[in-house]
């Protein structure tokens, strides 16, 4: 617990700060960019622009001072460190030489910051990452190295998020508010899979008993104790998969609804638990009106599904409702606008939907923040001015194809690309040996979108689903797996977990699928219990 404490914010050993508030982190980012452009424009001959950059830097310095999160003397040393790094990088890029004096000054200022005793060594290191990323972004942009500048911009956003204690690390609460048969077989009872393969058919089979059966499951599968355990292990985030029906008003006429059971009260109770435990919540629209695919994970398995079935207009309305009702709750960090849209949906249609979803949520959350709502529970209004984080899936398609279709737009802010990373589905993964699987986990190769494509993007990305499941049921790998001793199997799983965790450090957020499941490869709780993942692994 002590090892992962710094990723949860607050103070560390000796009262040192391990994270600052979001406004201070953003202020340090702005200061770093202004000073970086000042140094870059000075050495590249853009003198008038350079002076304007310096004036902006001084103004932003005063804004950070007015927030009052860090002392004046610490702010002065941070400002000097920012200058040393900015001029050092600009000298390398435009004078083709390293300035030894500036390098030495950087080290002296870092030491001075540590001697003040206000900031932890980890926080100083992350602040330096912000400054270096800003400096290289400005220098590469001025030089015309656009691909490098985009990488620097993504790394800058990620580093700023880490300074503000905002790198999201957590788990999914899968199989809870949206039932997936393979995760909650006991709810389906004696019903065979052909009778009830999904929640839609289960509700129809249960008829008038559905509120009782599904209500009992929801009240028992995930409780406050689970969230306490998630927090105690060292995670700071939960992703909550929801069906569109979950947020329908329970007094709504049955005839106007699909056969599902709403659960607004349970969602609000869960958000209050998260608030009390200081856990961030990502609300995930796992199933949209009309369904975004025919996969059972949408709540309705349908082999005849077509893209025309998906009701985009109604989906946007659900997202507006989520933003209005829950967007101002203290625990809600963001909204995943859609889960795993079918590859049959065209890139253009998806890009158009993403732009519309962005606008709809921003407008809805803006209007709800300006009024006092009565739909959320008491003390749920967020005091933070940080906008909702919006996550857009790049699922089983190339990011370049979405970019060509016009997404993301340049004016979008506080967004992440949402990717799922599994090594068990499809012929590609099911034809590999154990050694090949472990190598793929280290390199990140073989996924769609490709990790290299994500790392070259200027946008932050989140891995909202990953697991430890390997296709050990397939010929070849099955024999290889069965030949291992129990001890060796544990070693393989530990190596597989570590390789993925190292690879996912580049992500601004990740959430394991899932917190609880009978198969330990799908259960973070069990994986920790078996020693495959240790709390110390979260210390990046």
Short mmCIF file of C-alpha atoms in Angstrom, two decimals:
data_model
loop_
_atom_site.label_atom_id
_atom_site.label_comp_id
_atom_site.label_asym_id
_atom_site.label_seq_id
_atom_site.Cartn_x
_atom_site.Cartn_y
_atom_site.Cartn_z
CA UNK A 1 0.00 0.00 0.00
CA UNK A 2 2.86 2.38 0.79
CA UNK A 3 4.46 1.64 -2.57
CA UNK A 4 1.43 2.72 -4.59
CA UNK A 5 0.39 5.59 -2.31
CA UNK A 6 1.95 8.25 -4.55
CA UNK A 7 -0.37 7.40 -7.44
CA UNK A 8 -3.33 8.18 -5.24
CA UNK A 9 -2.31 11.81 -4.67
CA UNK A 10 -1.90 13.53 -1.31
CA UNK A 11 1.36 13.52 0.59
CA UNK A 12 4.10 10.98 0.80
CA UNK A 13 6.96 10.29 3.15
CA UNK A 14 7.85 13.24 5.36
CA UNK A 15 4.78 15.19 4.25
CA UNK A 16 6.08 15.75 0.71
CA UNK A 17 3.50 16.31 -2.03
CA UNK A 18 3.13 13.46 -4.53
CA UNK A 19 0.65 15.28 -6.77
CA UNK A 20 -0.84 18.75 -7.20
CA UNK A 21 -4.35 19.83 -8.12
CA UNK A 22 -5.43 19.82 -11.76
CA UNK A 23 -5.33 23.63 -12.09
CA UNK A 24 -1.73 23.81 -10.81
CA UNK A 25 -0.67 20.97 -13.13
CA UNK A 26 -2.26 22.75 -16.11
CA UNK A 27 -0.57 25.99 -15.04
CA UNK A 28 2.86 24.34 -14.98
CA UNK A 29 2.15 22.92 -18.44
CA UNK A 30 1.26 26.39 -19.76
CA UNK A 31 4.36 27.92 -18.17
CA UNK A 32 6.52 25.22 -19.73
CA UNK A 33 5.04 25.75 -23.18
CA UNK A 34 5.42 29.55 -23.03
CA UNK A 35 9.03 29.37 -21.87
CA UNK A 36 9.78 26.67 -24.46
CA UNK A 37 8.40 28.84 -27.24
CA UNK A 38 10.34 31.84 -25.84
CA UNK A 39 13.63 29.93 -26.07
CA UNK A 40 12.76 28.34 -29.43
CA UNK A 41 11.68 31.62 -31.04
CA UNK A 42 14.71 33.45 -29.62
CA UNK A 43 17.20 31.01 -31.13
CA UNK A 44 15.29 30.69 -34.42
CA UNK A 45 15.18 34.45 -35.03
CA UNK A 46 11.52 35.15 -34.20
CA UNK A 47 12.28 37.93 -31.73
CA UNK A 48 8.89 39.66 -31.44
CA UNK A 49 7.12 36.34 -30.90
CA UNK A 50 9.75 35.45 -28.33
CA UNK A 51 8.99 38.56 -26.26
CA UNK A 52 5.27 37.81 -26.35
CA UNK A 53 6.01 34.26 -25.15
CA UNK A 54 7.98 35.67 -22.22
CA UNK A 55 5.14 38.02 -21.21
CA UNK A 56 2.73 35.09 -21.35
CA UNK A 57 5.10 33.01 -19.19
CA UNK A 58 5.22 35.69 -16.48
CA UNK A 59 1.42 36.01 -16.49
CA UNK A 60 0.99 32.22 -16.16
CA UNK A 61 3.55 32.16 -13.36
CA UNK A 62 1.39 34.63 -11.42
CA UNK A 63 -1.70 32.52 -12.07
CA UNK A 64 0.00 29.44 -10.57
CA UNK A 65 1.10 31.56 -7.61
CA UNK A 66 -2.48 32.73 -7.04
CA UNK A 67 -3.73 29.13 -6.84
CA UNK A 68 -1.52 28.74 -3.78
CA UNK A 69 -0.93 24.99 -4.02
CA UNK A 70 2.87 25.36 -3.88
CA UNK A 71 5.02 27.86 -2.00
CA UNK A 72 6.50 30.94 -3.64
CA UNK A 73 10.09 29.74 -3.26
CA UNK A 74 9.24 26.38 -4.83
CA UNK A 75 7.48 28.13 -7.71
CA UNK A 76 10.56 30.32 -8.33
CA UNK A 77 12.81 27.26 -8.51
CA UNK A 78 10.33 25.49 -10.80
CA UNK A 79 10.32 28.56 -13.07
CA UNK A 80 14.11 28.57 -13.19
CA UNK A 81 14.15 24.83 -13.90
CA UNK A 82 11.66 25.39 -16.70
CA UNK A 83 13.94 28.04 -18.24
CA UNK A 84 17.04 25.85 -17.96
CA UNK A 85 15.35 22.93 -19.71
CA UNK A 86 13.74 25.09 -22.42
CA UNK A 87 17.00 26.80 -23.38
CA UNK A 88 18.91 23.52 -23.14
CA UNK A 89 16.60 21.78 -25.64
CA UNK A 90 16.45 24.81 -27.94
CA UNK A 91 20.26 24.89 -28.00
CA UNK A 92 20.40 21.25 -29.03
CA UNK A 93 17.83 21.72 -31.79
CA UNK A 94 18.98 25.08 -33.20
CA UNK A 95 22.66 25.33 -32.24
CA UNK A 96 23.33 21.58 -32.52
CA UNK A 97 25.17 21.48 -29.22
CA UNK A 98 24.46 20.71 -25.59
CA UNK A 99 25.01 23.52 -23.10
CA UNK A 100 26.92 21.93 -20.21
CA UNK A 101 26.25 24.90 -17.94
CA UNK A 102 22.49 24.63 -18.45
CA UNK A 103 22.64 20.89 -17.80
CA UNK A 104 24.48 21.50 -14.54
CA UNK A 105 21.98 24.22 -13.62
CA UNK A 106 19.11 21.80 -14.21
CA UNK A 107 20.65 19.33 -11.78
CA UNK A 108 21.27 22.03 -9.17
CA UNK A 109 17.70 23.31 -9.37
CA UNK A 110 16.32 19.78 -9.09
CA UNK A 111 18.40 19.26 -5.97
CA UNK A 112 17.20 22.59 -4.54
CA UNK A 113 13.57 21.57 -5.07
CA UNK A 114 14.16 18.34 -3.17
CA UNK A 115 15.92 20.17 -0.34
CA UNK A 116 12.90 22.44 0.15
CA UNK A 117 11.08 19.31 1.33
CA UNK A 118 7.79 20.32 -0.26
CA UNK A 119 7.70 18.09 -3.36
CA UNK A 120 8.50 14.38 -3.53
CA UNK A 121 11.27 13.17 -5.81
CA UNK A 122 8.66 11.42 -7.93
CA UNK A 123 6.64 14.62 -8.40
CA UNK A 124 9.74 16.65 -9.31
CA UNK A 125 10.64 13.98 -11.88
CA UNK A 126 7.16 14.14 -13.42
CA UNK A 127 7.27 17.94 -13.51
CA UNK A 128 10.59 17.72 -15.35
CA UNK A 129 8.93 15.39 -17.85
CA UNK A 130 6.30 18.09 -18.50
CA UNK A 131 9.05 20.65 -19.11
CA UNK A 132 11.11 18.40 -21.39
CA UNK A 133 8.05 17.37 -23.42
CA UNK A 134 6.99 21.01 -23.84
CA UNK A 135 10.51 22.04 -24.87
CA UNK A 136 10.84 19.32 -27.50
CA UNK A 137 7.33 19.96 -28.79
CA UNK A 138 8.08 23.65 -29.41
CA UNK A 139 11.52 22.98 -30.92
CA UNK A 140 10.30 20.20 -33.22
CA UNK A 141 7.23 22.15 -34.29
CA UNK A 142 9.37 25.19 -35.19
CA UNK A 143 11.79 22.95 -37.11
CA UNK A 144 8.93 21.39 -39.05
CA UNK A 145 9.34 17.91 -37.54
CA UNK A 146 5.60 17.38 -37.27
CA UNK A 147 5.57 13.68 -36.41
CA UNK A 148 7.99 14.23 -33.54
CA UNK A 149 6.01 17.28 -32.40
CA UNK A 150 2.81 15.21 -32.26
CA UNK A 151 4.51 12.57 -30.11
CA UNK A 152 5.80 15.30 -27.80
CA UNK A 153 2.31 16.79 -27.53
CA UNK A 154 0.81 13.44 -26.49
CA UNK A 155 3.59 12.87 -23.97
CA UNK A 156 3.10 16.39 -22.62
CA UNK A 157 -0.60 15.74 -22.00
CA UNK A 158 0.20 12.45 -20.28
CA UNK A 159 2.94 13.98 -18.12
CA UNK A 160 0.65 16.86 -17.09
CA UNK A 161 -2.03 14.36 -16.11
CA UNK A 162 0.48 12.48 -13.95
CA UNK A 163 1.57 15.68 -12.18
CA UNK A 164 -2.08 16.33 -11.35
CA UNK A 165 -2.44 12.82 -9.93
CA UNK A 166 -4.56 11.94 -12.92
CA UNK A 167 -3.05 8.81 -14.49
CA UNK A 168 -5.98 6.45 -14.24
CA UNK A 169 -5.25 2.89 -13.15
CA UNK A 170 -8.09 0.56 -12.27
CA UNK A 171 -10.56 -2.19 -13.04
CA UNK A 172 -13.86 -2.79 -14.80
CA UNK A 173 -16.95 -3.76 -12.83
CA UNK A 174 -17.90 -6.19 -15.58
CA UNK A 175 -21.00 -8.40 -15.46
CA UNK A 176 -22.69 -6.20 -12.86
CA UNK A 177 -25.11 -3.65 -14.34
CA UNK A 178 -24.97 -5.22 -17.80
CA UNK A 179 -25.18 -9.00 -17.61
CA UNK A 180 -22.85 -11.15 -19.69
CA UNK A 181 -23.83 -14.78 -19.36
CA UNK A 182 -20.27 -16.14 -19.16
CA UNK A 183 -19.57 -13.87 -16.17
CA UNK A 184 -22.79 -14.40 -14.19
CA UNK A 185 -24.16 -17.84 -14.99
CA UNK A 186 -25.92 -18.10 -11.62
CA UNK A 187 -28.36 -15.33 -12.62
CA UNK A 188 -29.39 -17.34 -15.67
CA UNK A 189 -30.04 -20.34 -13.43
CA UNK A 190 -31.20 -23.45 -15.30
CA UNK A 191 -31.96 -21.59 -18.53
CA UNK A 192 -29.91 -23.04 -21.37
CA UNK A 193 -27.76 -20.77 -23.53
CA UNK A 194 -30.02 -21.20 -26.55
CA UNK A 195 -32.95 -20.09 -24.39
CA UNK A 196 -31.25 -17.08 -22.82
CA UNK A 197 -27.86 -16.17 -24.32
CA UNK A 198 -28.04 -12.55 -23.12
CA UNK A 199 -29.73 -10.09 -20.76
CA UNK A 200 -32.44 -9.20 -23.30
CA UNK A 201 -33.70 -12.78 -23.56
CA UNK A 202 -33.23 -13.39 -19.82
CA UNK A 203 -35.52 -10.47 -18.97
CA UNK A 204 -38.16 -11.81 -21.34
CA UNK A 205 -37.95 -15.30 -19.84
CA UNK A 206 -38.14 -13.99 -16.26
CA UNK A 207 -41.18 -11.84 -16.99
CA UNK A 208 -42.64 -10.32 -13.86
CA UNK A 209 -39.87 -11.82 -11.72
CA UNK A 210 -37.06 -9.96 -13.51
CA UNK A 211 -36.91 -6.98 -11.08
CA UNK A 212 -36.39 -9.32 -8.13
CA UNK A 213 -33.83 -11.66 -9.75
CA UNK A 214 -31.73 -8.98 -11.42
CA UNK A 215 -32.09 -6.62 -8.45
CA UNK A 216 -30.72 -9.27 -6.08
CA UNK A 217 -27.74 -9.82 -8.37
CA UNK A 218 -26.95 -6.11 -8.61
CA UNK A 219 -27.15 -5.65 -4.85
CA UNK A 220 -24.87 -8.60 -4.10
CA UNK A 221 -22.29 -8.92 -6.93
CA UNK A 222 -20.67 -5.52 -6.35
CA UNK A 223 -20.91 -3.84 -2.94
CA UNK A 224 -19.13 -1.03 -1.14
CA UNK A 225 -16.71 -3.66 0.22
CA UNK A 226 -15.54 -4.38 -3.34
CA UNK A 227 -14.75 -0.71 -3.92
CA UNK A 228 -12.92 -0.58 -0.59
CA UNK A 229 -10.78 -3.53 -1.74
CA UNK A 230 -10.12 -1.87 -5.11
CA UNK A 231 -8.91 1.23 -3.28
CA UNK A 232 -6.87 -0.71 -0.71
CA UNK A 233 -4.94 -2.56 -3.42
CA UNK A 234 -3.85 0.78 -4.87
CA UNK A 235 -6.17 1.48 -7.80
CA UNK A 236 -7.72 4.91 -8.29
CA UNK A 237 -10.33 4.20 -10.99
CA UNK A 238 -13.32 2.01 -11.77
CA UNK A 239 -14.91 1.68 -15.21
CA UNK A 240 -18.61 0.88 -14.99
CA UNK A 241 -20.21 -0.77 -18.08
CA UNK A 242 -23.83 0.35 -18.49
CA UNK A 243 -26.66 -0.52 -20.82
CA UNK A 244 -28.73 2.39 -22.09
CA UNK A 245 -31.66 1.00 -20.09
CA UNK A 246 -29.73 1.40 -16.82
CA UNK A 247 -30.36 5.15 -16.84
CA UNK A 248 -33.98 5.05 -17.99
CA UNK A 249 -36.43 6.42 -15.45
CA UNK A 250 -37.88 3.53 -13.46
CA UNK A 251 -41.35 5.08 -13.45
CA UNK A 252 -41.34 5.09 -17.26
CA UNK A 253 -44.14 3.02 -18.80
CA UNK A 254 -43.09 -0.61 -19.36
CA UNK A 255 -44.52 -0.54 -22.90
CA UNK A 256 -42.12 2.26 -23.89
CA UNK A 257 -39.06 0.31 -22.78
CA UNK A 258 -37.18 -2.75 -23.92
CA UNK A 259 -37.60 -5.64 -21.44
CA UNK A 260 -34.58 -4.55 -19.38
CA UNK A 261 -34.55 -3.34 -15.76
CA UNK A 262 -33.35 0.24 -15.00
CA UNK A 263 -31.07 0.92 -12.02
CA UNK A 264 -30.54 4.69 -11.56
CA UNK A 265 -30.63 4.34 -7.77
CA UNK A 266 -27.85 1.73 -7.77
CA UNK A 267 -25.67 3.89 -10.02
CA UNK A 268 -26.09 6.85 -7.69
CA UNK A 269 -25.27 4.74 -4.65
CA UNK A 270 -22.12 3.43 -6.36
CA UNK A 271 -21.02 6.97 -7.28
CA UNK A 272 -21.39 8.04 -3.65
CA UNK A 273 -19.26 5.08 -2.53
CA UNK A 274 -16.61 6.08 -5.07
CA UNK A 275 -16.72 9.70 -3.90
CA UNK A 276 -16.25 8.66 -0.26
CA UNK A 277 -13.30 6.44 -1.22
CA UNK A 278 -11.81 9.00 -3.64
CA UNK A 279 -12.10 6.67 -6.63
CA UNK A 280 -12.56 8.10 -10.13
CA UNK A 281 -15.40 6.64 -12.19
CA UNK A 282 -15.55 6.15 -15.95
CA UNK A 283 -19.14 5.62 -17.07
CA UNK A 284 -19.05 3.30 -20.08
CA UNK A 285 -21.99 3.15 -22.49
CA UNK A 286 -21.56 -0.57 -23.12
CA UNK A 287 -24.85 -0.92 -24.97
CA UNK A 288 -26.57 1.72 -27.11
CA UNK A 289 -30.18 1.94 -28.36
CA UNK A 290 -30.58 -0.38 -31.34
CA UNK A 291 -27.21 -1.90 -30.30
CA UNK A 292 -23.85 -1.02 -31.85
CA UNK A 293 -23.15 -4.65 -32.83
CA UNK A 294 -24.74 -8.07 -32.65
CA UNK A 295 -22.31 -9.26 -29.96
CA UNK A 296 -23.71 -10.61 -26.69
CA UNK A 297 -21.74 -7.97 -24.74
CA UNK A 298 -24.29 -5.39 -25.88
CA UNK A 299 -26.98 -7.22 -23.92
CA UNK A 300 -28.57 -8.70 -27.04
CA UNK A 301 -26.92 -11.36 -29.18
CA UNK A 302 -28.18 -10.97 -32.75
CA UNK A 303 -26.66 -12.75 -35.75
CA UNK A 304 -28.86 -10.70 -38.08
CA UNK A 305 -27.72 -7.33 -36.75
CA UNK A 306 -27.01 -4.59 -39.31
CA UNK A 307 -25.47 -1.10 -38.85
CA UNK A 308 -28.88 0.39 -39.68
CA UNK A 309 -30.20 -1.14 -36.43
CA UNK A 310 -28.08 1.21 -34.34
CA UNK A 311 -30.04 4.32 -33.35
CA UNK A 312 -27.47 7.12 -33.32
CA UNK A 313 -29.99 9.82 -32.42
CA UNK A 314 -31.23 7.92 -29.37
CA UNK A 315 -27.62 7.11 -28.39
CA UNK A 316 -26.78 10.82 -28.34
CA UNK A 317 -29.79 11.41 -26.11
CA UNK A 318 -28.56 8.76 -23.66
CA UNK A 319 -25.13 10.42 -23.57
CA UNK A 320 -26.73 13.81 -22.90
CA UNK A 321 -28.71 12.23 -20.06
CA UNK A 322 -25.54 10.68 -18.58
CA UNK A 323 -23.74 14.03 -18.72
CA UNK A 324 -26.64 15.98 -17.20
CA UNK A 325 -27.48 13.50 -14.47
CA UNK A 326 -24.02 12.32 -13.43
CA UNK A 327 -21.47 14.62 -15.09
CA UNK A 328 -21.22 16.95 -12.09
CA UNK A 329 -20.86 14.15 -9.54
CA UNK A 330 -17.57 14.45 -7.70
CA UNK A 331 -16.46 10.92 -8.57
CA UNK A 332 -17.27 10.96 -12.30
CA UNK A 333 -14.05 11.47 -14.23
CA UNK A 334 -15.29 10.71 -17.71
CA UNK A 335 -17.61 8.97 -20.14
CA UNK A 336 -16.74 6.22 -22.62
CA UNK A 337 -19.13 7.17 -25.42
CA UNK A 338 -19.59 3.68 -26.88
CA UNK A 339 -18.18 0.19 -26.38
CA UNK A 340 -16.74 -1.88 -29.23
CA UNK A 341 -18.73 -0.57 -32.22
CA UNK A 342 -18.99 -3.16 -34.99
CA UNK A 343 -16.42 -3.13 -37.78
CA UNK A 344 -19.43 -3.05 -40.14
CA UNK A 345 -20.05 0.56 -39.10
CA UNK A 346 -18.13 2.73 -41.57
CA UNK A 347 -15.31 4.98 -40.43
CA UNK A 348 -17.20 8.01 -41.72
CA UNK A 349 -20.37 7.15 -39.81
CA UNK A 350 -18.39 6.52 -36.64
CA UNK A 351 -16.38 9.74 -37.01
CA UNK A 352 -19.60 11.71 -37.54
CA UNK A 353 -21.11 10.11 -34.43
CA UNK A 354 -18.00 10.87 -32.35
CA UNK A 355 -18.10 14.55 -33.31
CA UNK A 356 -21.81 14.72 -32.48
CA UNK A 357 -21.27 12.88 -29.18
CA UNK A 358 -18.48 15.28 -28.21
CA UNK A 359 -20.70 18.30 -28.84
CA UNK A 360 -23.75 16.77 -27.16
CA UNK A 361 -21.88 15.84 -23.96
CA UNK A 362 -20.02 19.14 -23.72
CA UNK A 363 -23.24 21.12 -24.12
CA UNK A 364 -25.16 18.91 -21.67
CA UNK A 365 -22.47 18.97 -18.99
CA UNK A 366 -22.05 22.73 -19.42
CA UNK A 367 -25.77 23.37 -18.94
CA UNK A 368 -25.97 21.06 -15.93
CA UNK A 369 -23.02 22.76 -14.22
CA UNK A 370 -24.75 26.15 -14.42
CA UNK A 371 -27.87 24.96 -12.60
CA UNK A 372 -28.54 23.13 -9.36
CA UNK A 373 -29.82 19.67 -10.24
CA UNK A 374 -32.07 17.60 -8.03
CA UNK A 375 -31.58 14.32 -9.80
CA UNK A 376 -28.23 13.45 -8.19
CA UNK A 377 -27.75 12.52 -4.58
CA UNK A 378 -26.70 15.00 -1.92
CA UNK A 379 -23.14 16.33 -1.87
CA UNK A 380 -22.56 14.94 -5.36
CA UNK A 381 -21.84 18.16 -7.19
CA UNK A 382 -18.24 18.37 -8.30
CA UNK A 383 -16.13 21.25 -7.09
CA UNK A 384 -13.61 20.79 -9.87
CA UNK A 385 -13.65 22.94 -12.95
CA UNK A 386 -11.94 20.21 -14.96
CA UNK A 387 -14.17 19.14 -17.87
CA UNK A 388 -15.33 15.57 -18.30
CA UNK A 389 -12.83 13.29 -19.96
CA UNK A 390 -14.36 11.76 -23.09
CA UNK A 391 -13.14 8.41 -24.43
CA UNK A 392 -13.72 7.39 -28.06
CA UNK A 393 -13.15 3.76 -29.12
CA UNK A 394 -10.70 2.88 -31.86
CA UNK A 395 -11.80 -0.74 -31.96
CA UNK A 396 -10.70 -3.23 -34.62
CA UNK A 397 -9.83 -0.44 -37.07
CA UNK A 398 -6.87 1.77 -37.92
CA UNK A 399 -6.61 5.15 -36.26
CA UNK A 400 -5.47 6.59 -39.59
CA UNK A 401 -8.84 5.68 -41.13
CA UNK A 402 -10.73 7.61 -38.46
CA UNK A 403 -8.37 10.57 -38.86
CA UNK A 404 -9.04 10.53 -42.61
CA UNK A 405 -12.77 10.66 -41.80
CA UNK A 406 -12.24 13.80 -39.72
CA UNK A 407 -11.83 12.49 -36.18
CA UNK A 408 -10.50 13.79 -33.85
CA UNK A 409 -11.22 17.42 -34.71
CA UNK A 410 -8.54 20.01 -33.82
CA UNK A 411 -10.90 21.82 -31.43
CA UNK A 412 -11.53 18.77 -29.23
CA UNK A 413 -9.99 18.84 -25.75
CA UNK A 414 -9.83 16.43 -22.81
CA UNK A 415 -10.30 13.37 -24.97
CA UNK A 416 -8.64 9.95 -25.12
CA UNK A 417 -8.56 7.25 -27.74
CA UNK A 418 -10.14 4.13 -26.22
CA UNK A 419 -8.55 0.78 -27.14
CA UNK A 420 -9.03 -2.84 -26.03
CA UNK A 421 -6.06 -5.19 -25.93
CA UNK A 422 -6.61 -8.94 -25.78
CA UNK A 423 -4.35 -11.83 -26.79
CA UNK A 424 -6.92 -14.60 -26.90
CA UNK A 425 -9.46 -13.77 -29.63
CA UNK A 426 -8.99 -14.57 -33.31
CA UNK A 427 -6.79 -16.85 -35.42
CA UNK A 428 -3.78 -14.55 -35.13
CA UNK A 429 -3.49 -15.02 -31.37
CA UNK A 430 -4.75 -18.59 -31.30
CA UNK A 431 -1.91 -19.81 -33.52
CA UNK A 432 0.91 -18.54 -31.26
CA UNK A 433 3.19 -20.38 -28.85
CA UNK A 434 3.65 -19.24 -25.26
CA UNK A 435 7.00 -17.66 -26.12
CA UNK A 436 5.40 -15.74 -28.97
CA UNK A 437 2.63 -14.51 -26.69
CA UNK A 438 5.11 -13.24 -24.12
CA UNK A 439 7.13 -11.49 -26.82
CA UNK A 440 3.98 -9.88 -28.26
CA UNK A 441 3.04 -8.61 -24.79
CA UNK A 442 6.45 -6.93 -24.54
CA UNK A 443 6.40 -5.32 -27.98
CA UNK A 444 2.68 -4.58 -28.29
CA UNK A 445 2.68 -5.85 -31.87
CA UNK A 446 -0.24 -7.62 -33.49
CA UNK A 447 -3.08 -5.43 -32.24
CA UNK A 448 -5.51 -3.24 -34.15
CA UNK A 449 -4.93 -0.36 -33.83
CA UNK A 450 -1.19 -0.89 -33.68
CA UNK A 451 0.69 0.45 -30.66
CA UNK A 452 3.13 2.25 -32.91
CA UNK A 453 0.21 4.15 -34.46
CA UNK A 454 -1.04 5.15 -31.02
CA UNK A 455 2.40 6.27 -29.87
CA UNK A 456 2.82 8.41 -32.98
CA UNK A 457 -0.49 10.15 -32.35
CA UNK A 458 -0.73 13.51 -30.60
CA UNK A 459 -3.66 12.25 -28.54
CA UNK A 460 -3.63 10.44 -25.23
CA UNK A 461 -4.96 6.90 -25.23
CA UNK A 462 -6.59 4.62 -22.70
CA UNK A 463 -6.57 0.83 -22.58
CA UNK A 464 -9.97 0.34 -21.00
CA UNK A 465 -9.98 -3.45 -21.39
CA UNK A 466 -7.13 -5.95 -21.08
CA UNK A 467 -6.73 -9.26 -19.32
CA UNK A 468 -4.40 -12.18 -18.61
CA UNK A 469 -6.38 -14.63 -20.73
CA UNK A 470 -4.36 -16.75 -23.18
CA UNK A 471 -5.99 -19.16 -25.67
CA UNK A 472 -4.85 -22.27 -23.81
CA UNK A 473 -7.83 -24.21 -25.20
CA UNK A 474 -6.41 -24.24 -28.74
CA UNK A 475 -4.40 -27.15 -30.19
CA UNK A 476 -0.68 -26.68 -29.72
CA UNK A 477 -0.88 -24.12 -26.95
CA UNK A 478 -3.10 -26.48 -24.94
CA UNK A 479 -0.42 -29.20 -24.95
CA UNK A 480 2.31 -26.68 -24.16
CA UNK A 481 0.30 -25.29 -21.24
CA UNK A 482 -0.66 -28.68 -19.80
CA UNK A 483 3.00 -29.75 -19.79
CA UNK A 484 3.89 -26.99 -17.32
CA UNK A 485 3.93 -27.46 -13.56
CA UNK A 486 1.68 -25.27 -11.42
CA UNK A 487 4.74 -23.26 -10.36
CA UNK A 488 5.78 -22.70 -13.97
CA UNK A 489 2.25 -21.69 -14.94
CA UNK A 490 2.34 -19.04 -12.21
CA UNK A 491 5.69 -17.81 -13.54
CA UNK A 492 4.27 -17.53 -17.07
CA UNK A 493 1.26 -15.56 -15.84
CA UNK A 494 3.48 -13.28 -13.75
CA UNK A 495 5.70 -12.61 -16.79
CA UNK A 496 2.67 -12.03 -19.01
CA UNK A 497 1.25 -9.52 -16.51
CA UNK A 498 4.53 -7.66 -16.04
CA UNK A 499 5.15 -7.40 -19.79
CA UNK A 500 1.71 -5.87 -20.33
CA UNK A 501 2.02 -3.46 -17.41
CA UNK A 502 5.35 -2.20 -18.73
CA UNK A 503 3.88 -1.74 -22.20
CA UNK A 504 0.80 0.07 -20.88
CA UNK A 505 2.81 2.72 -19.01
CA UNK A 506 2.46 4.86 -22.13
CA UNK A 507 -1.32 4.89 -21.66
CA UNK A 508 -2.86 7.76 -19.69
CA UNK A 509 -5.44 5.30 -18.38
CA UNK A 510 -5.95 1.56 -18.15
CA UNK A 511 -8.63 -0.61 -16.57
CA UNK A 512 -8.35 -4.38 -16.30
CA UNK A 513 -11.27 -6.60 -17.32
CA UNK A 514 -12.54 -7.36 -14.75
CA UNK A 515 -12.51 -6.97 -10.97
CA UNK A 516 -14.30 -10.29 -10.27
CA UNK A 517 -14.78 -13.45 -12.32
CA UNK A 518 -14.47 -17.18 -11.68
CA UNK A 519 -11.60 -17.50 -14.16
CA UNK A 520 -8.56 -15.82 -12.51
CA UNK A 521 -7.28 -14.72 -15.93
CA UNK A 522 -10.27 -12.36 -16.10
CA UNK A 523 -10.22 -11.37 -12.41
CA UNK A 524 -7.83 -8.75 -11.03
CA UNK A 525 -8.86 -9.76 -7.54
CA UNK A 526 -7.80 -13.36 -8.17
CA UNK A 527 -4.68 -12.36 -10.13
CA UNK A 528 -3.45 -10.35 -7.14
CA UNK A 529 -4.38 -13.18 -4.78
CA UNK A 530 -2.29 -15.64 -6.81
CA UNK A 531 0.70 -13.29 -7.01
CA UNK A 532 0.47 -12.79 -10.79
CA UNK A 533 0.11 -9.06 -10.22
CA UNK A 534 1.55 -7.32 -7.18
CA UNK A 535 0.41 -3.92 -5.83
CA UNK A 536 4.00 -2.76 -6.32
CA UNK A 537 3.60 -3.32 -10.08
CA UNK A 538 1.46 -0.17 -10.15
CA UNK A 539 4.45 1.94 -9.07
CA UNK A 540 5.57 3.29 -12.42
#
